[in-house]
XYZ file of N, CA and C in Angstrom:
252
model
N -9.796 -3.373 9.105
C -9.882 -3.457 7.727
C -10.978 -2.613 7.192
N -12.101 -2.489 7.931
C -13.018 -1.515 7.681
C -12.730 -0.224 7.518
N -12.072 0.342 8.581
C -11.572 1.640 8.603
C -10.619 1.911 7.428
N -9.650 0.991 6.976
C -8.968 1.191 5.777
C -9.769 1.243 4.477
N -10.716 0.549 4.323
C -11.592 0.399 3.144
C -12.242 1.809 2.917
N -12.620 2.343 4.213
C -13.507 3.642 4.047
C -12.406 4.878 3.760
N -11.211 4.611 3.751
C -10.234 5.740 3.220
C -10.289 5.781 1.813
N -10.947 4.882 1.185
C -11.083 4.838 -0.465
C -12.346 5.258 -1.041
N -13.295 5.704 -0.085
C -14.642 6.086 -0.621
C -14.691 7.112 -1.533
N -13.743 8.212 -1.701
C -13.800 9.341 -2.475
C -13.032 8.779 -4.013
N -12.253 7.778 -3.946
C -11.384 7.281 -5.061
C -12.254 6.956 -6.182
N -11.671 6.952 -7.424
C -12.317 6.211 -8.554
C -12.223 4.579 -8.409
N -13.103 4.085 -9.070
C -13.072 2.647 -9.015
C -11.900 1.874 -9.332
N -11.571 0.938 -8.603
C -10.042 0.353 -8.750
C -10.018 -0.623 -9.896
N -9.366 -0.478 -10.786
C -8.901 -1.257 -11.818
C -7.648 -2.207 -11.587
N -7.870 -3.345 -11.514
C -6.718 -4.411 -11.370
C -5.771 -3.927 -12.661
N -4.397 -3.634 -11.908
C -3.300 -3.521 -12.956
C -2.897 -4.625 -13.776
N -2.563 -4.497 -15.079
C -2.103 -5.758 -15.973
C -0.927 -6.135 -15.494
N -0.082 -5.355 -14.936
C 1.413 -5.860 -14.223
C 1.986 -4.919 -13.397
N 3.075 -5.318 -12.900
C 3.745 -4.364 -11.832
C 4.010 -2.929 -12.401
N 4.238 -2.840 -13.814
C 4.655 -1.561 -14.423
C 3.460 -0.597 -14.286
N 2.181 -1.103 -14.185
C 0.962 -0.331 -14.269
C 0.306 0.103 -12.682
N 1.046 -0.545 -11.869
C 0.612 -0.091 -10.352
C 0.900 1.268 -10.048
N -0.146 1.928 -9.465
C 0.108 3.278 -9.114
C 0.266 3.555 -7.656
N 1.429 3.995 -7.458
C 1.607 4.112 -5.712
C 0.663 5.409 -5.139
N 0.297 5.034 -4.221
C -0.527 6.327 -3.334
C 0.507 7.385 -2.714
N 0.191 8.434 -2.711
C 0.936 9.468 -1.987
C 0.821 9.228 -0.414
N 1.590 9.887 0.230
C 1.669 9.608 1.696
C 0.437 10.504 2.295
N -0.036 11.494 1.496
C -1.266 12.417 1.861
C -2.613 11.722 1.753
N -2.658 10.557 1.068
C -3.843 9.848 0.886
C -4.363 9.322 2.198
N -5.694 9.347 2.372
C -6.239 8.995 3.559
C -5.779 7.394 3.860
N -5.776 6.566 3.008
C -5.255 5.353 3.438
C -3.894 5.075 3.872
N -3.125 5.893 3.399
C -1.534 5.851 3.842
C -1.459 6.516 4.999
N -2.317 7.571 5.216
C -2.081 8.240 6.615
C -2.670 7.354 7.793
N -3.801 6.443 7.412
C -4.258 5.318 8.163
C -3.129 4.459 8.618
N -2.550 3.905 7.374
C -1.562 2.815 7.744
C -0.484 3.219 8.196
N 0.056 4.587 8.031
C 1.339 4.959 8.862
C 1.197 5.293 10.140
N -0.236 5.480 10.668
C -0.501 5.562 12.190
C -0.565 4.170 13.005
N -0.427 2.969 12.214
C -0.576 1.729 12.849
C 0.696 1.470 13.528
N 0.510 0.630 14.620
C 1.710 0.135 15.275
C 2.239 -1.225 14.499
N 3.302 -1.667 14.683
C 3.844 -2.702 14.012
C 2.715 -4.061 14.022
N 2.347 -4.160 15.256
C 1.568 -5.513 15.354
C 0.047 -5.160 14.443
N -0.232 -3.958 14.684
C -1.682 -3.768 14.089
C -1.342 -3.921 12.393
N -0.210 -3.291 11.903
C 0.229 -3.575 10.569
C 0.146 -4.983 10.020
N 0.633 -5.971 10.927
C 0.892 -7.188 10.671
C -0.467 -7.787 10.481
N -1.440 -7.553 11.310
C -2.774 -8.061 11.346
C -3.485 -7.647 10.137
N -3.279 -6.366 9.832
C -4.097 -5.980 8.712
C -3.551 -6.244 7.294
N -2.298 -6.683 7.290
C -1.574 -7.296 6.257
C -2.086 -8.641 6.038
N -2.041 -9.445 7.047
C -2.443 -10.799 7.207
C -4.008 -10.721 6.517
N -4.801 -10.082 6.987
C -6.182 -9.925 6.586
C -6.436 -9.489 5.118
N -5.510 -8.615 4.729
C -5.624 -8.077 3.349
C -5.187 -9.385 2.413
N -4.244 -9.813 2.758
C -3.730 -11.066 2.083
C -4.568 -12.246 2.032
N -5.309 -12.478 3.356
C -6.418 -13.728 3.217
C -7.596 -13.225 2.398
N -7.881 -12.064 2.443
C -8.904 -11.718 1.454
C -8.589 -11.405 -0.006
N -7.316 -11.618 -0.126
C -6.754 -11.265 -1.727
C -7.314 -9.916 -2.243
N -7.082 -8.964 -1.192
C -7.651 -7.398 -1.470
C -6.175 -6.732 -2.098
N -6.024 -6.763 -3.590
C -4.983 -6.422 -4.222
C -4.742 -4.849 -3.877
N -5.858 -4.148 -4.005
C -5.463 -2.663 -3.651
C -4.881 -2.451 -2.360
N -5.380 -3.167 -1.135
C -4.868 -3.121 0.034
C -3.524 -3.558 0.221
N -3.300 -4.704 -0.407
C -1.983 -5.262 -0.202
C -1.002 -4.267 -0.880
N -1.306 -3.809 -2.085
C -0.388 -2.716 -2.811
C -0.248 -1.553 -1.908
N -1.188 -0.953 -1.267
C -0.976 0.050 -0.203
C 0.028 -0.221 0.860
N -0.105 -1.505 1.504
C 0.506 -1.911 2.397
C 2.087 -2.269 2.129
N 2.423 -2.682 0.842
C 3.719 -2.577 0.097
C 4.216 -1.218 0.003
N 3.504 -0.240 -0.330
C 3.938 1.097 -0.480
C 4.292 1.567 0.952
N 3.455 1.422 1.876
C 3.791 1.819 3.242
C 5.100 1.316 3.891
N 5.295 -0.051 3.504
C 6.510 -0.665 3.982
C 7.813 -0.028 3.243
N 7.666 0.141 1.928
C 8.792 0.918 1.231
C 8.976 2.265 1.823
N 8.042 3.032 2.093
C 8.202 4.259 2.798
C 8.635 4.164 4.190
N 8.363 3.329 4.966
C 9.041 3.016 6.301
C 10.290 2.623 6.228
N 10.872 1.837 5.292
C 11.952 0.908 5.557
C 13.221 1.600 4.734
N 14.288 1.305 5.069
C 15.459 1.508 4.198
C 15.473 1.314 2.804
N 14.710 0.411 2.544
C 14.413 -0.165 0.939
C 14.377 1.008 0.026
N 13.540 2.177 0.324
C 13.278 3.107 -0.473
C 14.566 3.924 -0.777
N 15.559 3.932 0.395
C 16.593 4.720 0.351
C 17.583 3.829 -0.653
N 17.507 2.493 -0.616
C 18.445 1.506 -1.398
C 18.073 1.693 -2.843
N 16.757 1.581 -3.139
C 16.232 1.785 -4.425
C 16.658 3.247 -4.927
N 16.475 4.071 -4.298
C 17.137 5.757 -4.879
C 18.613 5.429 -5.092
N 19.381 4.889 -4.168
C 20.758 4.788 -4.342
C 21.090 4.130 -5.727
N 20.479 2.824 -5.941
C 20.917 2.027 -7.101
C 19.896 2.346 -8.354
N 19.068 3.341 -8.006
C 18.169 4.013 -9.101
C 17.389 2.936 -9.849
N 16.921 2.133 -8.997
C 15.732 0.933 -9.475
C 14.389 1.760 -9.290
N 13.559 1.836 -10.296
C 12.274 2.365 -10.253
C 11.352 1.471 -9.519
N 10.762 2.096 -8.494
C 9.625 1.309 -7.479
C 8.391 1.212 -8.292
C-alpha cells in the first residue's frame, strides 16, 4: 500500500469526485498504474482489500481502472459503446 501511495507523490491534491461522471481515469503510463499492472493476482487482491478497508477512494478507483484494462470488460464497453 505504501509503495502504491508513493506513486502519487507528484500528482496534484486529490479532490473527491461528486459522482461517477467526474472520475478521471489514469493512463497506463501513470506510475500507480504501472505499479498495479506489475502485481500478481494475489497481490492485487490483497491491495484491493486494503484499499477498500481504508476507504481510500483514489486507490480503489485506480484498482477498478486496472481491472478494466486487464479484462474483457473494456472490449465489451467499446463494443456496446458504453462510456467508462
